[in-house]
PDB file of C-alpha atoms and ligand atoms in Angstrom:
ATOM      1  CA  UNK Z   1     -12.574 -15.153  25.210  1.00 90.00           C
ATOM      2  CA  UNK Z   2      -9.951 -14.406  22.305  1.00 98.00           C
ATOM      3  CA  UNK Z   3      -7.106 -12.165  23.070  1.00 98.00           C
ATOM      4  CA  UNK Z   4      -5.426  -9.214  21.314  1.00 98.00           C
ATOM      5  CA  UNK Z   5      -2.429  -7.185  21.934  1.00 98.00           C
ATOM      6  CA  UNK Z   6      -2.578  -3.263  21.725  1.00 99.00           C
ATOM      7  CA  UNK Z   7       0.365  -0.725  21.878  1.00 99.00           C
ATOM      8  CA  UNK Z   8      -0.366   2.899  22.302  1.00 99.00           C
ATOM      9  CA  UNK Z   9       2.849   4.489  20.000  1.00 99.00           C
ATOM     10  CA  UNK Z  10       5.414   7.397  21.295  1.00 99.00           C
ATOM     11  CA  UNK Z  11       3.227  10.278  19.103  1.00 99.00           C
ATOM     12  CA  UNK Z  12      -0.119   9.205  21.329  1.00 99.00           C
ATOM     13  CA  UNK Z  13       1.554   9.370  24.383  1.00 99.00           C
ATOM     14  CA  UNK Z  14       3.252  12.579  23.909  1.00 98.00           C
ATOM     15  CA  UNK Z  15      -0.054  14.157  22.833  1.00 98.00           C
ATOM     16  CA  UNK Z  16      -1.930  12.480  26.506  1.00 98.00           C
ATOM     17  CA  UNK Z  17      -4.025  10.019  24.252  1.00 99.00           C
ATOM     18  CA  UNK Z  18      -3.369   7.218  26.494  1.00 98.00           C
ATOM     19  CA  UNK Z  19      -7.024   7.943  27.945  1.00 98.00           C
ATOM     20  CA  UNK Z  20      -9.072   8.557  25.015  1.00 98.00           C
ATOM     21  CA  UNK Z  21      -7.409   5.389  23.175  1.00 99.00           C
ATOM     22  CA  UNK Z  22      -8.411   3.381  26.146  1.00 99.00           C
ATOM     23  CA  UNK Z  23     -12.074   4.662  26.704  1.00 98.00           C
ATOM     24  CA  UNK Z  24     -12.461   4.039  22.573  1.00 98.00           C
ATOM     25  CA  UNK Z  25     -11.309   0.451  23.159  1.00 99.00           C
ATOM     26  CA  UNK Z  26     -13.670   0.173  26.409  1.00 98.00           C
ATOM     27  CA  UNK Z  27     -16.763   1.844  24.468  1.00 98.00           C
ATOM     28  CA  UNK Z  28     -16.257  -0.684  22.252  1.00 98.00           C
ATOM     29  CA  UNK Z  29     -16.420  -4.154  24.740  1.00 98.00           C
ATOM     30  CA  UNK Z  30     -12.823  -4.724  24.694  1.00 98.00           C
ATOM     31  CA  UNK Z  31     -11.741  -5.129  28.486  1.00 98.00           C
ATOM     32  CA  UNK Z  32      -7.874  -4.204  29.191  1.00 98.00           C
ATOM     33  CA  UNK Z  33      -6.555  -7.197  31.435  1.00 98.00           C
ATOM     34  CA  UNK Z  34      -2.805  -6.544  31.455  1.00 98.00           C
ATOM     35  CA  UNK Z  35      -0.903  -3.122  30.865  1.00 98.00           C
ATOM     36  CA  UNK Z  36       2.107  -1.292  31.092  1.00 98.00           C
ATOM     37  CA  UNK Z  37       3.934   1.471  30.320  1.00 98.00           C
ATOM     38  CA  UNK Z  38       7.549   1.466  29.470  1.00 98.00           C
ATOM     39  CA  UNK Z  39      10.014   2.361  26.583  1.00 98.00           C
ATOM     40  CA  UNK Z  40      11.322  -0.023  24.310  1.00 98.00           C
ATOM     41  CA  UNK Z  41      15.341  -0.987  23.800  1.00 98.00           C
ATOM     42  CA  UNK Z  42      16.544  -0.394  20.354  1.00 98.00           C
ATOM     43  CA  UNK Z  43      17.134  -4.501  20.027  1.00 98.00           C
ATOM     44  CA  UNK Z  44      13.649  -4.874  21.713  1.00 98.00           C
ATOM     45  CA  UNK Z  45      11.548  -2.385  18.849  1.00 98.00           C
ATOM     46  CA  UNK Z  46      14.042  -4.684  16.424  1.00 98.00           C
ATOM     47  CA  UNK Z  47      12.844  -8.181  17.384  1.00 98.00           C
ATOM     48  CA  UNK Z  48       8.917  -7.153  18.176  1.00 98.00           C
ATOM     49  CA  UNK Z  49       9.269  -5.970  14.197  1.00 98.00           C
ATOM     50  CA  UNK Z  50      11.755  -8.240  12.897  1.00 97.00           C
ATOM     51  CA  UNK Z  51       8.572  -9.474  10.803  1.00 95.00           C
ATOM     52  CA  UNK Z  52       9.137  -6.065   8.717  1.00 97.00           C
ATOM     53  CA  UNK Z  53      13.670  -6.904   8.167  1.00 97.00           C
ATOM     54  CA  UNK Z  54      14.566  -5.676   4.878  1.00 97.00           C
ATOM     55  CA  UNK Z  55      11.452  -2.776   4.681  1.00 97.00           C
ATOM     56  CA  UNK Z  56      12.694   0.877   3.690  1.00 98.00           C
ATOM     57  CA  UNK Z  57      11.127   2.067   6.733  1.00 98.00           C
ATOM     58  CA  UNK Z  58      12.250  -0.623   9.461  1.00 98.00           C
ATOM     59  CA  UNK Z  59      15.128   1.917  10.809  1.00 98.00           C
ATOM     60  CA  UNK Z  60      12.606   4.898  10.555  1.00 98.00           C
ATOM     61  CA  UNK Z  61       9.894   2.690  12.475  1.00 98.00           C
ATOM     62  CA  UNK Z  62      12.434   1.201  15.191  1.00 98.00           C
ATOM     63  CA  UNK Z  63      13.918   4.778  16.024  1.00 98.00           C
ATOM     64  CA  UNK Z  64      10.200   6.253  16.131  1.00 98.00           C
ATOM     65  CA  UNK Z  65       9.028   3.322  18.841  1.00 98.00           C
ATOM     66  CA  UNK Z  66      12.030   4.042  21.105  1.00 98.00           C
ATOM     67  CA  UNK Z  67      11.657   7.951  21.049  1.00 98.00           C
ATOM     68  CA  UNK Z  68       9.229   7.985  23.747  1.00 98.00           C
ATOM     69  CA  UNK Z  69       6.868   6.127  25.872  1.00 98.00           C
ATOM     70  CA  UNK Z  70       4.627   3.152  24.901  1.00 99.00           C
ATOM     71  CA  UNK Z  71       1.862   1.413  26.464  1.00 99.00           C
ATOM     72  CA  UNK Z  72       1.273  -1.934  25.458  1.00 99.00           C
ATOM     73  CA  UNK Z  73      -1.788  -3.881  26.530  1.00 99.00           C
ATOM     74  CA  UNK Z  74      -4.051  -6.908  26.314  1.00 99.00           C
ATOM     75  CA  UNK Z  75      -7.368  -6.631  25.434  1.00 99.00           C
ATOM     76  CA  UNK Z  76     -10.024  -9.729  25.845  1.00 98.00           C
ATOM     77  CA  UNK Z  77     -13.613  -9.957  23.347  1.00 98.00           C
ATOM     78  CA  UNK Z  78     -15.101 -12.124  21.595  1.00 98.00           C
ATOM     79  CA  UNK Z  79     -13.015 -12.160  17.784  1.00 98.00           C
ATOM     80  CA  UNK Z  80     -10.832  -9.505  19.542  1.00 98.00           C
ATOM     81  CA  UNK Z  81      -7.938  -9.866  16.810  1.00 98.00           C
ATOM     82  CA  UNK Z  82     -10.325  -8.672  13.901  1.00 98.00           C
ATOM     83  CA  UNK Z  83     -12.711  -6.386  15.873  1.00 98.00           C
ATOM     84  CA  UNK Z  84      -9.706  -4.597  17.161  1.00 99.00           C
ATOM     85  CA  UNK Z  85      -8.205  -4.233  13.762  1.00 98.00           C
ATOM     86  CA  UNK Z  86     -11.984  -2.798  12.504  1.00 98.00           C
ATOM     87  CA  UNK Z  87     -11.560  -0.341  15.127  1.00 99.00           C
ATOM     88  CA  UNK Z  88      -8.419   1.232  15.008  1.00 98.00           C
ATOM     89  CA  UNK Z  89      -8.515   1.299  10.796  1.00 98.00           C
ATOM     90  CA  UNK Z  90      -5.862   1.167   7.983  1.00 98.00           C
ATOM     91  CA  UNK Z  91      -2.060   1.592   9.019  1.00 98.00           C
ATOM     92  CA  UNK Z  92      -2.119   5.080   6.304  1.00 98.00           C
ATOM     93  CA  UNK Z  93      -4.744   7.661   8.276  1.00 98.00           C
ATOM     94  CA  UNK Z  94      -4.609   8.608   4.896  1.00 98.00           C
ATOM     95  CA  UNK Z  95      -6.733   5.382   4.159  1.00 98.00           C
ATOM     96  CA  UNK Z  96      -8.485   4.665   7.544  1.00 98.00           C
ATOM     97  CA  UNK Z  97     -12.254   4.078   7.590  1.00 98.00           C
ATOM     98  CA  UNK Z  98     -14.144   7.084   8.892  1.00 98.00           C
ATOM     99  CA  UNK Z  99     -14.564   6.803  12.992  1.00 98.00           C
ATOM    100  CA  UNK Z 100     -11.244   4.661  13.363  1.00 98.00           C
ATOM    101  CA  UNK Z 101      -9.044   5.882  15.726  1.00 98.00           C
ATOM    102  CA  UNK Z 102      -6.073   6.128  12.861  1.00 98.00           C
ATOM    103  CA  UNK Z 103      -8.673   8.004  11.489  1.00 98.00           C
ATOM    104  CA  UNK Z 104      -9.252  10.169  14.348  1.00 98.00           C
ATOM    105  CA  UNK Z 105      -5.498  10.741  15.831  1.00 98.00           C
ATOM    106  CA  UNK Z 106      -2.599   9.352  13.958  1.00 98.00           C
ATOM    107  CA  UNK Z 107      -0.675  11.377  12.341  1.00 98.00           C
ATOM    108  CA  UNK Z 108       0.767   9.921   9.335  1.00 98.00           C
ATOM    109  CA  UNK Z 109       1.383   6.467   8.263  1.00 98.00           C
ATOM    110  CA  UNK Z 110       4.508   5.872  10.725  1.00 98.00           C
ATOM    111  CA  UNK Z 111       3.283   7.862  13.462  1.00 98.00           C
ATOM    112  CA  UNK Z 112      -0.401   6.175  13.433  1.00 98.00           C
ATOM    113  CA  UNK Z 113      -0.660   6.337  17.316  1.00 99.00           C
ATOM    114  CA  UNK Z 114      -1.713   2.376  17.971  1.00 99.00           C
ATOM    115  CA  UNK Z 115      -0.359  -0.931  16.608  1.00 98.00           C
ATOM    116  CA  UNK Z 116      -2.564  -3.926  16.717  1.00 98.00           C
ATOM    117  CA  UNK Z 117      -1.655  -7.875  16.331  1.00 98.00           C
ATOM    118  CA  UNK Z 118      -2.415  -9.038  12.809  1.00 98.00           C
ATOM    119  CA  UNK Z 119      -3.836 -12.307  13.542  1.00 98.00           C
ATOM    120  CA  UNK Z 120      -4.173 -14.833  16.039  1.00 98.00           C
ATOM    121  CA  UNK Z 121      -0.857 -16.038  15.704  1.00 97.00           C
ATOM    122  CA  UNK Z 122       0.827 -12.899  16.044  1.00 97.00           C
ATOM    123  CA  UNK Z 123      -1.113 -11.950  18.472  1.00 98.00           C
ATOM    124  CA  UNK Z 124       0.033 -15.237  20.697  1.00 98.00           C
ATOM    125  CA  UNK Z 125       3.638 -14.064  19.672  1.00 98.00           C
ATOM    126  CA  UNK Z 126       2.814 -10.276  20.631  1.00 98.00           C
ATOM    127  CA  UNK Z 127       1.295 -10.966  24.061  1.00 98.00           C
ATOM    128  CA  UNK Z 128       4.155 -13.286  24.728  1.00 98.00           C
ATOM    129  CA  UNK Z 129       6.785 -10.557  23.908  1.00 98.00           C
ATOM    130  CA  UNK Z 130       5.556  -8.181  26.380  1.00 98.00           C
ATOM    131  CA  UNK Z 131       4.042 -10.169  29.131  1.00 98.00           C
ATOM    132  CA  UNK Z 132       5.507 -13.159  29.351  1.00 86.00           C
TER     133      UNK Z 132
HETATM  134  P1  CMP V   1       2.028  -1.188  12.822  1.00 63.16           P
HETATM  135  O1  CMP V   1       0.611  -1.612  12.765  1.00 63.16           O
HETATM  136  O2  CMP V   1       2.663  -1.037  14.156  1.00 63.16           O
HETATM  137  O3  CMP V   1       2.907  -2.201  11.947  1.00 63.16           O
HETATM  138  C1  CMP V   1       4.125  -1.850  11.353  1.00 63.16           C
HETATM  139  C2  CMP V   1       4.387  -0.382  11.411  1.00 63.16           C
HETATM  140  O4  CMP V   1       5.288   0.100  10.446  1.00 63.16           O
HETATM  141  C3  CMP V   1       3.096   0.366  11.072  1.00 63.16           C
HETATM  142  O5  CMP V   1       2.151   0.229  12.089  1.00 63.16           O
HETATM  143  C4  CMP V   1       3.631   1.764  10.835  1.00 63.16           C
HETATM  144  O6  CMP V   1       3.923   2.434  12.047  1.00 63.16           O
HETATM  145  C5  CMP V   1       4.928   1.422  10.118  1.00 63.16           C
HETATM  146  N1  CMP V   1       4.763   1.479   8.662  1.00 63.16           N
HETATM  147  C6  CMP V   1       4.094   0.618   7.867  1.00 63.16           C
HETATM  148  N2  CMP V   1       4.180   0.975   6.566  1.00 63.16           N
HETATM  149  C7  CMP V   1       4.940   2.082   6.549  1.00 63.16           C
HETATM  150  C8  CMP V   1       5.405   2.930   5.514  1.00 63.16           C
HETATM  151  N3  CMP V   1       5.093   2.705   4.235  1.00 63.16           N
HETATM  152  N4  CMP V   1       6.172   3.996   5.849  1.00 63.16           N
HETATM  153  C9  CMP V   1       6.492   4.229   7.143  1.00 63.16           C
HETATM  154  N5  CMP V   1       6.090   3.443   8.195  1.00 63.16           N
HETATM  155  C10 CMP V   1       5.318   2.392   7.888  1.00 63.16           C
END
């Protein structure tokens, strides 16, 4: 069974999403099999992005992902990286595919509720990072 990491963002949580992200995932035959809730460091939101060093947004980004709680999680399904990707849409709402969840609850293209690994790799890297 392929894995795939999940975070549910600071602007979810605040709005008691936590829930309805979970039974979308569920609805959809991912099963959770590790999760947590916890906020992030300011060096820890640094390193999980340090893929993004150098973007105009990184310090925007990093001080949105330690204002509040996140939940990150693993989720197991068959071609979980890409399925879960289909699911929650494009990183813009703006641009998300009708019946995402970015479609559905995020709020603009910083504050777009979930984050999802990108590809296997990263999603190796990802899991790692929080549940090591
Ligand atoms: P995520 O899937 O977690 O990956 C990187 C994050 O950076 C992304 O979701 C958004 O929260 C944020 N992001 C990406 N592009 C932009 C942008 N153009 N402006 C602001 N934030 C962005």
């Amino acid at each position: 069974m392929d894995k795939t990491l999940l975070i549910v963002k600071p602007d979810a949580t605040e709005r008691n999403l936590i829930g309805h992200v979970i039974g979308r995932l569920e609805k959809a035959g991912f099963r959770v099999v590790q999760m947590r809730m916890q906020t992030l460091s300011e060096s820890q939101a640094r390193e999980f992005y340090a893929v993004h060093e150098g973007k105009p947004f990184l310090d925007d980004l990093v001080a949105f992902m330690i204002s509040g709680l996140v939940v990150p999680m693993v989720l197991e399904k068959d071609n979980a990286v890409e399925d879960l990707r289909t699911l929650i849409g494009a990183t813009n709402p703006a641009n998300a595919a009708c019946g995402t969840v970015r479609q559905e609850i995020a709020l603009d293209v910083q504050r777009n509720s979930v984050h999802g690994s990108d590809s296997n790799e990263n999603a190796a890297k990802e899991i790692a990072f929080f549940f090591s």
